[in-house]
């Protein structure tokens, strides 16, 4: 690697160290056990993220109950018996997750799904049924997850349902699987229901435009109504009850512009009590007067965006987190009876008071569509800045107002960070999402260019010092920028970015195949439209790719296989414009291991400093 010792923009002593932004957080994902006696969270143990526990009210007995030494554990869930914690872990990012259980008291860890090449998913659990959960395994058909009843204490695993071709399986309060989603040949979806042991029948059918935004959530207490998020008959996804016998619908919550986000259901009543809408900031709406009183109490505690992240079986005790875009997330335990809150921790306390403001913005795209996003400015000057367009993945997700380490890293190094919820992003209603159909490298890319034009015309960005960086779809956008609009950029960074849409779509994981019709409707069909897909694929336009590029890839990525990066790198090398290529042998779709993240960001910030004149932290710092 080129020495960084003499670079004039070296920021040692003034920039935020990379390890503070991209190393392990101190604490994340707190939750309370169903019986309300235990708290759990994820924190480093011997340098690797593991699950910790302590009894409620006993601050001095915190201890790790897992001892992972590899990629770490980031997600877990309490078993209904409150005596075990369940978590999923794959090997090197291959996404063939196994389900593990660890005893809270003894620390004994058991592999509950010891099957090679099989992806396990936790399908359903009921806090009132303490001895078992439902697990999905694709061991018999890699395309579909059959349903198994798992007795957590004994590890007994019994198949109870051969999957008839459904996604999003939903069980009722007795753990009987009674709903699921069928992907239709036209790209639409049908919610299917049945009585216990009966035949499946359609309940709600939607067109392709509503497919992404139609999801069954759960049944009410007596199993007569199904709670569903859907945009059917409206633009923005709303929350409704559907009577499974008559099909009659009742609207629970809706917004004319923004999709329903998270839904919090009281486990004891099976009634939704909170819904959220991700506007510029998160808006949380109470559905009962009692819950509104809780929100009023909690609003006085912290000015961040409130998330209710866990509750006990009785719905007396909540764990809540307040998200900030310019600071760490703060978590509390809240007693709904006494209205008292106990502070737990910040996720990255070392960042408090050191981050930059994140400002929502909007602009009108060239065809009149309103586009929203976020700007993160470096401290001090806000004019004629070098800028980096940070493009989110998916693309069927959206950027939100929350701490984004990548955005803060860029701003800290002296760049204006531009995040854009381009058409095709979710959260703004189905018309906005559908406006991105078949627009990879087309109007979706135009929105990114129009965001740059907005920043330049506003005086914020220097048009001669603009880079683009992203992962997954964002990685594709970086490659597309180099292939189609290189004159707008000085450099590009792609992480796990598809280079050839035709080969990408022919290599999707088998468990995505039930959604193929929907994916083809949104991107293109490699069987019938190969030329169209090639026209939007950077690989076939490599002769135009002369920008300096940094490309990173996980060798075990099953969503965007290594071949997607290998082939574009080989083509660029053959053309005499070799990119920098970082291949991580122990990663999948993204960089999970802290050491790999730190290695990547060290190289990325030196790359950006070379081409955009920003600051960087020397590797020895």
XYZ file of C-alpha atoms in Angstrom:
621
model
C 0.000 0.000 0.000
C 1.246 3.502 -0.766
C 2.652 5.289 2.272
C 0.288 7.878 3.761
C 2.855 9.686 5.887
C 3.226 12.824 3.725
C -0.311 13.345 2.490
C -1.204 17.016 3.107
C -4.714 16.188 4.331
C -3.701 13.640 6.941
C -6.028 14.130 9.898
C -4.341 12.240 12.728
C -5.428 13.731 16.027
C -8.394 15.580 14.511
C -10.519 12.950 12.763
C -12.720 10.421 14.529
C -10.777 7.140 14.618
C -12.175 4.516 12.263
C -12.443 2.035 15.114
C -14.928 4.315 16.898
C -17.188 4.355 13.842
C -16.742 0.884 12.373
C -15.436 -1.255 15.207
C -17.743 -3.167 17.498
C -20.409 -1.147 19.324
C -20.356 -1.308 23.121
C -23.990 -2.445 23.442
C -26.821 -3.128 20.975
C -30.230 -4.854 20.698
C -31.432 -4.887 24.312
C -34.494 -6.995 25.141
C -36.423 -8.268 28.138
C -37.377 -11.896 28.730
C -41.036 -12.890 28.452
C -41.294 -13.362 32.232
C -39.782 -9.912 32.832
C -36.913 -11.230 34.966
C -33.955 -10.998 32.600
C -32.374 -8.442 30.323
C -30.250 -9.445 27.336
C -28.152 -7.494 24.850
C -25.225 -7.895 22.468
C -21.780 -6.621 23.444
C -18.157 -7.557 22.764
C -16.660 -10.482 24.655
C -12.952 -10.956 24.006
C -13.297 -8.696 20.980
C -16.256 -10.519 19.355
C -19.955 -9.628 19.629
C -21.812 -12.039 21.914
C -25.040 -12.195 23.900
C -24.952 -10.972 27.507
C -27.588 -11.244 30.237
C -28.331 -9.959 33.712
C -31.304 -10.120 36.025
C -33.551 -7.081 36.101
C -32.489 -4.852 38.967
C -29.093 -6.532 39.365
C -26.601 -4.246 37.647
C -23.536 -6.108 38.875
C -24.188 -9.620 37.505
C -23.904 -9.021 33.745
C -22.211 -11.903 31.972
C -21.828 -13.298 28.457
C -23.778 -16.475 27.708
C -22.318 -17.096 24.258
C -18.675 -17.359 23.273
C -18.529 -16.913 19.514
C -14.973 -16.351 18.252
C -15.654 -15.752 14.573
C -18.185 -13.385 12.967
C -20.019 -12.591 16.176
C -23.722 -12.629 17.039
C -25.791 -9.555 16.214
C -29.356 -10.840 16.343
C -31.049 -13.104 18.862
C -34.448 -13.643 20.437
C -35.768 -14.889 23.751
C -37.355 -18.327 23.735
C -40.851 -18.217 25.247
C -39.657 -20.189 28.294
C -37.396 -17.273 29.336
C -34.698 -19.821 30.110
C -33.105 -19.941 26.664
C -31.924 -17.501 24.059
C -32.141 -18.420 20.373
C -29.847 -17.094 17.671
C -28.969 -17.777 14.040
C -25.432 -18.074 12.713
C -24.087 -18.939 9.270
C -20.575 -19.793 8.099
C -18.569 -17.031 6.526
C -21.630 -15.168 5.291
C -23.068 -18.035 3.197
C -26.580 -17.367 4.657
C -27.162 -21.054 5.447
C -28.018 -20.149 9.012
C -28.300 -22.688 11.790
C -30.477 -22.100 14.831
C -28.773 -22.310 18.221
C -30.122 -22.253 21.768
C -28.137 -21.198 24.820
C -29.240 -21.780 28.416
C -29.353 -18.513 30.333
C -28.318 -20.199 33.581
C -25.756 -22.786 32.478
C -24.454 -21.244 29.254
C -24.826 -24.571 27.422
C -25.053 -23.975 23.653
C -26.848 -26.451 21.370
C -27.080 -26.536 17.585
C -30.778 -27.192 17.015
C -30.599 -27.499 13.209
C -27.311 -29.326 12.456
C -27.825 -29.637 8.712
C -25.228 -28.697 6.091
C -26.368 -26.499 3.227
C -29.706 -25.728 4.880
C -31.057 -22.309 5.808
C -33.014 -22.201 9.066
C -35.483 -19.425 9.870
C -37.496 -18.826 13.028
C -41.081 -18.673 11.760
C -43.230 -18.164 14.825
C -43.351 -18.239 18.586
C -46.041 -17.463 21.127
C -45.099 -16.082 24.513
C -48.050 -17.913 26.044
C -46.771 -21.278 24.705
C -43.505 -21.733 26.524
C -42.215 -25.109 25.382
C -41.949 -24.856 21.601
C -41.462 -22.614 18.562
C -41.904 -23.045 14.796
C -38.864 -23.252 12.542
C -38.583 -23.236 8.762
C -36.014 -25.477 7.033
C -35.356 -25.832 3.305
C -33.647 -29.214 3.693
C -36.066 -31.095 1.398
C -36.546 -28.367 -1.192
C -33.976 -25.538 -1.264
C -36.636 -23.225 -2.700
C -39.157 -23.607 0.128
C -39.095 -23.743 3.906
C -41.149 -26.549 5.417
C -42.453 -25.987 8.929
C -41.092 -27.855 11.937
C -42.160 -27.795 15.555
C -39.099 -27.374 17.749
C -39.139 -28.182 21.464
C -36.447 -25.874 22.773
C -35.595 -27.729 25.983
C -35.152 -31.138 24.351
C -34.201 -30.143 20.807
C -36.900 -32.422 19.351
C -37.700 -31.351 15.796
C -40.861 -32.604 14.069
C -42.121 -31.573 10.640
C -45.733 -30.406 10.816
C -46.262 -28.875 7.360
C -44.941 -29.447 3.856
C -44.766 -25.996 2.359
C -47.306 -25.784 -0.510
C -45.323 -22.972 -2.162
C -45.903 -20.069 0.213
C -43.806 -17.250 1.635
C -44.346 -15.253 4.838
C -46.018 -18.099 6.723
C -48.086 -16.941 9.705
C -49.313 -18.975 12.673
C -52.207 -18.216 14.995
C -52.111 -18.026 18.795
C -52.066 -21.852 19.022
C -49.059 -22.059 16.668
C -51.186 -23.479 13.872
C -49.926 -22.219 10.492
C -52.941 -20.650 8.839
C -51.725 -17.926 6.455
C -49.034 -17.385 3.855
C -48.273 -15.547 0.637
C -48.357 -17.056 -2.854
C -46.303 -15.341 -5.554
C -48.365 -15.186 -8.726
C -47.092 -15.528 -12.294
C -47.843 -11.889 -13.137
C -45.660 -10.669 -10.256
C -48.601 -10.083 -7.931
C -49.302 -11.759 -4.609
C -52.150 -13.645 -3.006
C -52.583 -14.034 0.736
C -53.723 -17.600 1.320
C -55.508 -18.791 4.475
C -56.909 -22.011 5.828
C -58.588 -23.462 8.860
C -56.548 -25.882 10.959
C -55.813 -28.899 8.764
C -58.009 -27.520 5.983
C -57.397 -26.554 2.374
C -55.669 -23.326 1.436
C -57.854 -20.663 -0.177
C -57.236 -17.076 -1.371
C -58.098 -14.194 0.940
C -56.586 -11.164 -0.807
C -55.019 -10.906 -4.270
C -53.007 -7.853 -5.296
C -51.275 -6.779 -8.505
C -47.510 -6.513 -8.927
C -47.564 -2.835 -7.909
C -48.839 -3.882 -4.453
C -46.711 -7.012 -4.078
C -43.845 -5.472 -2.118
C -46.270 -3.716 0.191
C -48.636 -6.570 1.081
C -47.564 -8.604 4.104
C -49.614 -10.644 6.628
C -48.507 -10.029 10.223
C -50.606 -12.171 12.564
C -54.011 -13.308 13.760
C -56.149 -11.869 16.516
C -56.710 -13.861 19.689
C -59.504 -16.058 18.367
C -58.000 -16.497 14.916
C -60.908 -14.893 13.085
C -59.083 -11.847 11.714
C -55.703 -11.441 10.038
C -53.632 -8.291 10.548
C -52.165 -7.174 7.221
C -50.010 -4.354 5.887
C -51.066 -3.556 2.326
C -51.292 -0.756 -0.231
C -54.242 -2.407 -2.016
C -56.804 0.274 -3.019
C -54.601 3.114 -1.724
C -51.160 4.520 -2.503
C -49.380 4.257 0.855
C -49.256 0.960 2.718
C -51.760 0.921 5.589
C -52.592 -1.449 8.445
C -55.862 -3.362 8.223
C -57.730 -6.270 9.752
C -59.238 -8.775 7.308
C -61.979 -11.142 8.461
C -60.763 -14.546 7.251
C -64.299 -15.811 6.653
C -66.029 -12.848 5.025
C -63.024 -10.915 3.701
C -64.383 -7.751 5.329
C -61.665 -5.163 5.985
C -61.179 -2.668 8.795
C -58.550 0.072 8.612
C -56.401 0.341 11.742
C -53.898 3.041 10.749
C -52.883 4.866 7.582
C -51.095 7.916 6.224
C -51.796 9.418 2.791
C -48.100 9.734 1.898
C -45.967 7.389 3.989
C -46.128 3.622 4.358
C -46.828 1.979 7.696
C -43.503 0.911 9.182
C -43.168 -1.121 12.349
C -46.229 -2.450 14.173
C -46.140 -3.271 17.891
C -48.701 -5.872 19.006
C -49.630 -6.504 22.638
C -48.873 -10.208 22.979
C -51.483 -10.739 25.683
C -54.358 -9.328 23.587
C -53.017 -9.790 20.035
C -54.098 -6.208 19.336
C -51.831 -3.657 17.621
C -51.146 -0.777 19.990
C -48.401 1.189 18.213
C -47.582 1.883 14.575
C -44.822 3.970 13.054
C -44.476 6.001 9.884
C -40.996 6.888 8.670
C -41.377 10.453 7.499
C -38.315 12.735 7.544
C -38.178 11.643 11.197
C -39.937 8.637 12.693
C -43.536 9.261 13.760
C -44.931 6.792 16.297
C -48.707 6.651 16.699
C -50.549 5.171 19.679
C -53.711 3.218 18.935
C -55.161 3.386 22.467
C -55.421 6.144 25.102
C -53.464 4.019 27.558
C -50.556 3.682 25.145
C -50.731 7.402 24.334
C -50.071 8.121 28.009
C -46.942 6.001 27.754
C -45.808 7.884 24.676
C -46.351 11.190 26.442
C -44.204 10.038 29.357
C -41.493 8.727 27.070
C -41.432 11.877 24.933
C -40.092 13.792 27.922
C -37.191 11.387 28.382
C -35.198 11.929 25.181
C -35.563 13.891 21.940
C -34.515 11.021 19.664
C -36.813 8.902 17.521
C -38.561 6.421 19.826
C -38.551 2.683 19.127
C -40.266 0.180 21.432
C -37.902 -2.736 20.882
C -39.072 -5.336 23.412
C -41.815 -6.098 25.915
C -42.493 -8.789 28.464
C -45.425 -11.210 28.293
C -47.629 -9.017 30.487
C -46.802 -5.881 28.458
C -45.893 -4.162 31.711
C -42.193 -3.609 30.994
C -40.823 -2.181 27.780
C -37.322 -1.775 26.479
C -37.178 1.418 24.427
C -34.434 2.956 22.317
C -34.026 6.535 21.143
C -32.308 6.839 17.795
C -30.273 9.903 16.855
C -28.689 10.742 13.515
C -25.957 12.815 15.146
C -25.234 10.721 18.228
C -25.451 7.279 19.802
C -28.662 5.383 20.444
C -29.849 5.498 24.072
C -31.771 2.554 25.563
C -33.959 2.382 28.675
C -36.151 -0.051 30.600
C -39.577 1.505 31.097
C -42.118 0.339 33.696
C -45.582 1.155 32.351
C -47.227 0.866 35.775
C -44.962 3.302 37.615
C -43.962 5.342 34.515
C -40.354 5.063 35.657
C -37.491 4.628 33.206
C -34.063 3.150 33.965
C -31.197 4.084 31.645
C -29.412 1.036 30.236
C -26.666 2.216 27.890
C -25.622 3.984 24.703
C -24.604 1.821 21.770
C -21.500 3.891 20.873
C -20.947 6.312 23.770
C -17.559 7.370 22.419
C -19.326 9.227 19.593
C -21.401 11.526 21.833
C -20.807 15.171 20.967
C -18.487 14.348 18.060
C -20.858 13.925 15.125
C -22.328 16.252 12.532
C -25.891 17.334 11.912
C -28.001 15.367 9.436
C -30.455 17.538 7.532
C -33.419 16.235 5.526
C -33.760 17.731 2.058
C -35.940 17.344 -1.011
C -35.811 18.331 -4.647
C -37.800 17.907 -7.829
C -36.391 15.389 -10.282
C -36.157 16.190 -13.983
C -39.521 14.533 -14.661
C -41.286 16.295 -11.782
C -41.146 13.540 -9.149
C -40.403 14.755 -5.619
C -37.347 13.072 -4.132
C -36.214 13.107 -0.496
C -32.929 12.425 1.219
C -30.434 13.532 3.853
C -27.361 15.762 3.814
C -24.554 15.407 6.339
C -22.217 18.390 6.320
C -18.703 18.498 7.682
C -18.052 20.950 10.490
C -17.325 24.516 9.430
C -17.596 25.520 5.777
C -20.735 24.453 3.890
C -19.854 25.811 0.446
C -18.193 24.196 -2.585
C -17.404 21.034 -0.660
C -16.048 17.812 -2.058
C -19.023 15.455 -1.959
C -19.729 11.740 -1.892
C -23.050 10.306 -3.019
C -23.740 7.433 -0.589
C -26.262 5.125 -2.304
C -28.332 2.697 -0.250
C -28.740 -0.971 -1.146
C -31.884 -2.975 -1.769
C -32.958 -1.063 -3.732
C -36.328 -1.711 -2.066
C -35.475 -0.036 1.239
C -34.821 3.604 2.162
C -32.402 5.781 4.072
C -33.738 7.083 7.385
C -32.838 9.669 10.005
C -30.525 7.642 12.208
C -26.832 7.268 12.941
C -25.195 6.087 9.732
C -21.508 5.479 10.474
C -20.651 5.726 6.777
C -22.285 9.142 6.411
C -20.624 10.464 9.570
C -17.265 9.051 8.448
C -17.519 10.933 5.173
C -18.527 14.200 6.837
C -15.768 13.860 9.415
C -13.232 13.492 6.598
C -14.420 16.739 5.045
C -17.007 15.590 2.489
C -20.612 16.526 2.051
C -22.459 13.201 2.261
C -25.534 13.016 0.038
C -28.067 10.235 0.692
C -30.964 9.954 -1.743
C -34.162 7.952 -1.540
C -34.344 7.605 -5.312
C -37.456 6.223 -7.014
C -37.766 2.521 -6.307
C -37.061 3.132 -2.620
C -39.786 2.081 -0.208
C -41.658 4.074 2.418
C -43.196 6.733 0.172
C -46.113 4.752 -1.229
C -46.413 2.206 -4.006
C -46.398 4.688 -6.900
C -42.988 5.948 -5.843
C -41.607 2.433 -5.478
C -43.135 1.299 -8.773
C -41.593 4.315 -10.531
C -38.317 2.409 -10.182
C -39.510 -0.697 -12.025
C -37.146 -1.524 -14.903
C -35.197 1.661 -14.156
C -31.895 0.254 -12.878
C -29.339 2.454 -14.603
C -32.222 4.559 -15.969
C -34.464 6.963 -14.064
C -33.208 5.626 -10.718
C -29.758 6.765 -11.781
C -31.144 10.070 -13.049
C -32.440 10.752 -9.531
C -28.906 10.356 -8.180
C -27.591 12.794 -10.773
C -30.393 15.249 -9.992
C -29.467 15.098 -6.304
C -25.920 16.077 -7.225
C -27.259 18.910 -9.373
C -29.328 20.118 -6.414
C -26.269 20.126 -4.140
C -24.175 21.953 -6.735
C -26.853 24.534 -7.561
C -27.387 25.147 -3.832
C -23.710 25.984 -3.524
C -22.966 23.071 -1.228
C -20.948 20.815 -3.554
C -17.986 21.365 -5.816
C -18.978 19.837 -9.191
C -15.348 18.925 -9.901
C -14.927 16.866 -6.703
C -17.755 14.346 -6.488
C -17.476 10.633 -5.752
C -20.016 7.840 -5.468
C -20.004 4.944 -3.006
C -22.465 2.185 -2.161
C -23.035 -1.467 -1.393
C -25.297 -4.042 -3.088
C -27.631 -1.930 -5.264
C -25.495 1.024 -4.187
C -22.487 -0.879 -5.511
C -24.304 -1.328 -8.823
C -25.039 2.415 -8.853
C -21.325 3.133 -8.419
C -20.451 0.835 -11.318
C -23.246 2.372 -13.412
C -21.926 5.856 -12.657
C -18.523 4.849 -14.022
C -20.079 3.168 -17.065
C -22.778 5.646 -18.063
C -22.022 9.059 -16.528
C -18.316 9.108 -15.726
C -18.103 12.822 -16.527
C -20.079 13.599 -13.353
C -17.682 11.859 -10.952
C -14.034 11.793 -9.946
C -14.044 8.286 -8.438
C -16.309 5.400 -7.431
C -16.392 2.719 -4.715
C -18.491 -0.427 -5.178
C -19.064 -3.037 -2.456
C -20.771 -6.278 -3.520
C -22.086 -4.509 -6.599
C -23.790 -6.364 -9.478
C -22.026 -5.726 -12.777
C -24.164 -7.853 -15.123
C -27.895 -7.939 -14.425
C -28.355 -10.996 -16.622
C -25.882 -13.146 -14.700
C -27.079 -11.687 -11.393
C -30.661 -12.792 -12.005
C -29.586 -16.257 -13.126
C -27.661 -16.819 -9.887
C -30.143 -15.819 -7.200
C -30.356 -18.074 -4.115
C -32.914 -20.903 -4.474
C -35.074 -19.579 -1.632
C -35.624 -16.376 -3.660
C -37.070 -18.258 -6.636
C -40.697 -18.065 -5.440
C -40.352 -14.296 -5.932
C -38.853 -14.528 -9.437
C -41.900 -13.160 -11.266
C -41.947 -10.141 -8.972
C -38.188 -9.594 -9.327
C -38.364 -9.897 -13.127
C -41.195 -7.352 -13.233
C -39.080 -4.908 -11.266
C -35.686 -5.456 -12.910
C -36.130 -7.362 -16.185
C -36.411 -10.946 -17.413
C -33.148 -12.607 -18.486
C -35.039 -15.220 -20.499
C -37.013 -12.768 -22.633
C -35.107 -9.476 -22.316
C -31.388 -10.241 -22.297
C -30.544 -7.265 -24.510
C -32.417 -4.859 -22.250
C -30.573 -6.154 -19.189
C -27.245 -5.928 -20.986
C -27.984 -2.321 -21.894
C -28.294 -1.536 -18.173
C -25.295 -3.660 -17.112
C -21.955 -1.908 -16.482
C -20.075 -5.024 -17.597
C -21.144 -4.504 -21.212
C -20.042 -0.869 -21.086
C -16.651 -1.439 -19.533
C -14.945 0.368 -22.428
C -16.406 3.603 -21.017
C -15.215 2.934 -17.466
C -12.095 5.037 -16.959
C -12.823 6.420 -13.467
C -10.541 5.440 -10.599
C -12.416 2.634 -8.838
C -12.222 0.672 -5.610
C -14.177 -2.594 -5.661
C -14.755 -4.814 -2.605
C -16.456 -8.202 -2.496
C -17.245 -11.034 -0.093
C -16.199 -14.430 -1.435
C -19.223 -16.180 0.129
C -21.868 -13.738 -1.095
C -24.937 -15.640 -2.340
C -26.967 -12.557 -3.277
C -24.331 -10.879 -5.424
C -21.861 -13.698 -6.147
C -18.136 -13.078 -6.337
C -18.335 -13.545 -10.116
C -20.126 -10.188 -10.402
C -17.030 -8.371 -9.136
C -14.501 -10.754 -10.683
C -15.843 -10.268 -14.198
C -15.886 -6.470 -14.136
C -12.437 -6.352 -12.550
C -11.074 -8.693 -15.238
C -12.633 -6.591 -17.989
C -11.237 -3.341 -16.593
C -7.788 -4.861 -16.233
C -7.948 -6.027 -19.840
C -8.888 -2.470 -20.851
C -5.846 -1.042 -19.106
C -7.745 0.716 -16.278
C -7.336 -1.760 -13.413
C -9.385 -0.957 -10.307
C -8.255 -1.599 -6.778
C -9.869 -4.909 -5.780
C -10.372 -6.121 -2.210
C -11.676 -9.687 -1.923
C -12.624 -10.825 1.584
C -12.501 -14.615 1.829
C -14.543 -14.815 5.046
C -17.414 -12.472 4.167
C -20.756 -12.715 2.423
C -23.066 -9.894 1.343
C -21.357 -7.066 3.171
C -18.572 -6.784 5.718
C -19.546 -8.147 9.137
C -16.193 -8.762 10.811
C -14.751 -5.615 12.439
C -11.224 -6.339 11.224
C -12.463 -6.525 7.633
C -14.499 -3.341 7.977
C -11.520 -1.469 9.377
C -9.277 -2.751 6.597
C -11.784 -1.670 3.953
C -12.449 1.778 5.383
C -8.745 2.473 5.834
C -8.232 1.820 2.155
C -11.426 3.610 1.111
C -10.635 6.844 2.911
C -7.118 6.945 1.483
C -8.645 6.316 -1.969
C -11.106 9.194 -1.483
C -8.391 11.498 -0.130
C -6.303 10.878 -3.237
C -9.131 11.792 -5.591
C -11.320 14.244 -3.634
C -8.758 15.901 -1.339
C -10.399 14.978 1.960
C -8.794 13.993 5.240
C -7.859 10.543 6.385
C -6.567 8.750 9.437
C -3.189 7.093 8.863
C -3.322 3.333 9.256
C -0.877 3.392 12.130
C -3.089 5.722 14.174
